[in-house]
mmCIF file of C-alpha atoms in Angstrom:
data_model
loop_
_atom_site.group_PDB
_atom_site.id
_atom_site.type_symbol
_atom_site.label_atom_id
_atom_site.label_comp_id
_atom_site.label_asym_id
_atom_site.label_seq_id
_atom_site.Cartn_x
_atom_site.Cartn_y
_atom_site.Cartn_z
ATOM 1 C CA UNK A 1 74.327 142.428 77.460
ATOM 2 C CA UNK A 2 77.336 140.042 77.216
ATOM 3 C CA UNK A 3 78.821 137.189 74.943
ATOM 4 C CA UNK A 4 79.663 134.230 76.723
ATOM 5 C CA UNK A 5 80.624 130.603 76.172
ATOM 6 C CA UNK A 6 80.430 127.196 77.783
ATOM 7 C CA UNK A 7 80.964 123.704 76.842
ATOM 8 C CA UNK A 8 78.486 121.670 75.422
ATOM 9 C CA UNK A 9 78.109 118.650 77.578
ATOM 10 C CA UNK A 10 76.442 115.225 77.350
ATOM 11 C CA UNK A 11 73.717 114.130 79.429
ATOM 12 C CA UNK A 12 75.871 112.853 82.028
ATOM 13 C CA UNK A 13 77.914 116.251 82.183
ATOM 14 C CA UNK A 14 80.675 115.182 80.276
ATOM 15 C CA UNK A 15 82.836 117.536 78.032
ATOM 16 C CA UNK A 16 81.744 116.466 74.459
ATOM 17 C CA UNK A 17 85.169 115.954 72.239
ATOM 18 C CA UNK A 18 85.958 114.585 68.907
ATOM 19 C CA UNK A 19 88.955 114.146 66.543
ATOM 20 C CA UNK A 20 88.222 115.020 62.758
ATOM 21 C CA UNK A 21 90.658 112.856 61.584
ATOM 22 C CA UNK A 22 93.005 109.963 63.092
ATOM 23 C CA UNK A 23 95.848 111.320 65.090
ATOM 24 C CA UNK A 24 94.453 115.170 64.680
ATOM 25 C CA UNK A 25 93.627 117.242 67.333
ATOM 26 C CA UNK A 26 90.775 117.072 69.761
ATOM 27 C CA UNK A 27 87.734 119.364 68.708
ATOM 28 C CA UNK A 28 85.642 120.343 71.557
ATOM 29 C CA UNK A 29 81.964 121.004 71.514
ATOM 30 C CA UNK A 30 81.625 125.009 72.338
ATOM 31 C CA UNK A 31 78.135 126.967 72.912
ATOM 32 C CA UNK A 32 78.365 130.796 72.250
ATOM 33 C CA UNK A 33 75.267 132.829 73.416
ATOM 34 C CA UNK A 34 74.184 136.580 74.424
ATOM 35 C CA UNK A 35 73.475 136.754 77.889
ATOM 36 C CA UNK A 36 71.181 139.628 79.144
ATOM 37 C CA UNK A 37 67.945 140.465 80.555
ATOM 38 C CA UNK A 38 64.769 139.538 78.968
ATOM 39 C CA UNK A 39 64.496 143.094 78.308
ATOM 40 C CA UNK A 40 67.876 143.553 76.686
ATOM 41 C CA UNK A 41 67.526 140.411 74.328
ATOM 42 C CA UNK A 42 63.880 141.888 73.208
ATOM 43 C CA UNK A 43 65.716 144.726 71.770
ATOM 44 C CA UNK A 44 67.788 142.740 69.391
ATOM 45 C CA UNK A 45 66.357 141.133 66.086
ATOM 46 C CA UNK A 46 69.265 139.202 64.857
ATOM 47 C CA UNK A 47 73.379 138.332 65.818
ATOM 48 C CA UNK A 48 75.823 137.855 63.461
ATOM 49 C CA UNK A 49 79.287 135.893 64.603
ATOM 50 C CA UNK A 50 81.990 136.263 62.548
ATOM 51 C CA UNK A 51 84.581 133.042 63.374
ATOM 52 C CA UNK A 52 88.159 132.894 62.360
ATOM 53 C CA UNK A 53 88.693 132.765 58.618
ATOM 54 C CA UNK A 54 90.254 128.818 58.573
ATOM 55 C CA UNK A 55 86.164 127.606 59.484
ATOM 56 C CA UNK A 56 84.655 126.771 56.350
ATOM 57 C CA UNK A 57 81.506 128.890 57.014
ATOM 58 C CA UNK A 58 82.964 131.683 59.218
ATOM 59 C CA UNK A 59 79.686 134.003 59.093
ATOM 60 C CA UNK A 60 76.365 132.499 60.920
ATOM 61 C CA UNK A 61 73.326 134.659 61.499
ATOM 62 C CA UNK A 62 71.567 133.694 64.591
ATOM 63 C CA UNK A 63 67.858 134.745 64.968
ATOM 64 C CA UNK A 64 66.517 132.519 67.558
ATOM 65 C CA UNK A 65 65.961 134.891 70.875
ATOM 66 C CA UNK A 66 64.834 132.145 72.931
ATOM 67 C CA UNK A 67 68.183 129.982 72.493
ATOM 68 C CA UNK A 68 69.831 133.371 73.036
ATOM 69 C CA UNK A 69 70.760 133.385 69.783
ATOM 70 C CA UNK A 70 72.892 130.551 70.203
ATOM 71 C CA UNK A 71 75.767 129.333 67.950
ATOM 72 C CA UNK A 72 77.220 125.781 68.589
ATOM 73 C CA UNK A 73 80.576 125.107 67.228
ATOM 74 C CA UNK A 74 83.478 122.334 67.355
ATOM 75 C CA UNK A 75 87.099 124.069 67.949
ATOM 76 C CA UNK A 76 90.261 122.787 68.761
ATOM 77 C CA UNK A 77 91.618 126.329 69.655
ATOM 78 C CA UNK A 78 91.060 130.065 70.926
ATOM 79 C CA UNK A 79 90.486 132.650 68.756
ATOM 80 C CA UNK A 80 88.498 136.116 68.631
ATOM 81 C CA UNK A 81 84.551 136.366 67.056
ATOM 82 C CA UNK A 82 83.484 139.548 65.789
ATOM 83 C CA UNK A 83 79.810 139.888 66.911
ATOM 84 C CA UNK A 84 77.111 141.976 65.325
ATOM 85 C CA UNK A 85 73.864 142.778 66.811
ATOM 86 C CA UNK A 86 71.090 143.935 64.691
ATOM 87 C CA UNK A 87 68.419 145.708 66.692
ATOM 88 C CA UNK A 88 64.844 145.763 66.780
ATOM 89 C CA UNK A 89 64.853 149.778 65.824
ATOM 90 C CA UNK A 90 67.204 149.351 63.137
ATOM 91 C CA UNK A 91 70.387 150.273 64.829
ATOM 92 C CA UNK A 92 73.678 148.108 65.093
ATOM 93 C CA UNK A 93 76.349 147.184 67.621
ATOM 94 C CA UNK A 94 79.515 145.368 67.582
ATOM 95 C CA UNK A 95 81.816 143.857 69.846
ATOM 96 C CA UNK A 96 84.631 141.617 69.665
ATOM 97 C CA UNK A 97 84.400 138.257 71.852
ATOM 98 C CA UNK A 98 87.847 136.243 72.682
ATOM 99 C CA UNK A 99 86.496 132.608 72.328
ATOM 100 C CA UNK A 100 88.818 130.942 75.442
ATOM 101 C CA UNK A 101 88.452 128.248 77.350
ATOM 102 C CA UNK A 102 90.192 126.017 79.977
ATOM 103 C CA UNK A 103 89.937 122.211 80.203
ATOM 104 C CA UNK A 104 89.757 120.015 83.449
ATOM 105 C CA UNK A 105 92.078 117.496 83.797
ATOM 106 C CA UNK A 106 91.197 114.058 82.301
ATOM 107 C CA UNK A 107 90.295 112.197 85.302
ATOM 108 C CA UNK A 108 88.771 109.364 83.077
ATOM 109 C CA UNK A 109 85.331 110.380 83.652
ATOM 110 C CA UNK A 110 84.698 114.063 82.490
ATOM 111 C CA UNK A 111 85.270 113.930 78.964
ATOM 112 C CA UNK A 112 82.992 111.868 76.285
ATOM 113 C CA UNK A 113 84.075 111.142 72.673
ATOM 114 C CA UNK A 114 81.443 111.815 70.035
ATOM 115 C CA UNK A 115 81.655 109.958 66.596
ATOM 116 C CA UNK A 116 82.407 112.302 63.453
ATOM 117 C CA UNK A 117 79.957 112.610 60.814
ATOM 118 C CA UNK A 118 80.590 111.065 57.534
ATOM 119 C CA UNK A 119 81.167 114.435 55.622
ATOM 120 C CA UNK A 120 83.589 115.935 58.219
ATOM 121 C CA UNK A 121 85.922 113.265 57.542
ATOM 122 C CA UNK A 122 86.736 114.552 53.998
#
């Protein structure tokens, strides 16, 4: 099993981004998930992701095996994520995943801005 990430894209395949406040950094929508065979994923009960402490809610426990224990979030930079696997047999395993991404050049047709929800503007 491997922890992976990818950009969340619009229906047209564009990279989603937003600005939390006027003049602020662009935040990109990212999906973090566990990549593995069906057999490997069946051995996992839950996955806990511990994000950078600057996140308002840095700890997320995911139990949806069908979504590959995905976590979607908005990020403006790269950082380590502590990942803990809770196994069906009661065991646990930990790893660290470095969330990194490379943005393509902005050609005018590969990004789409997403409005910020009101509660995030505070």
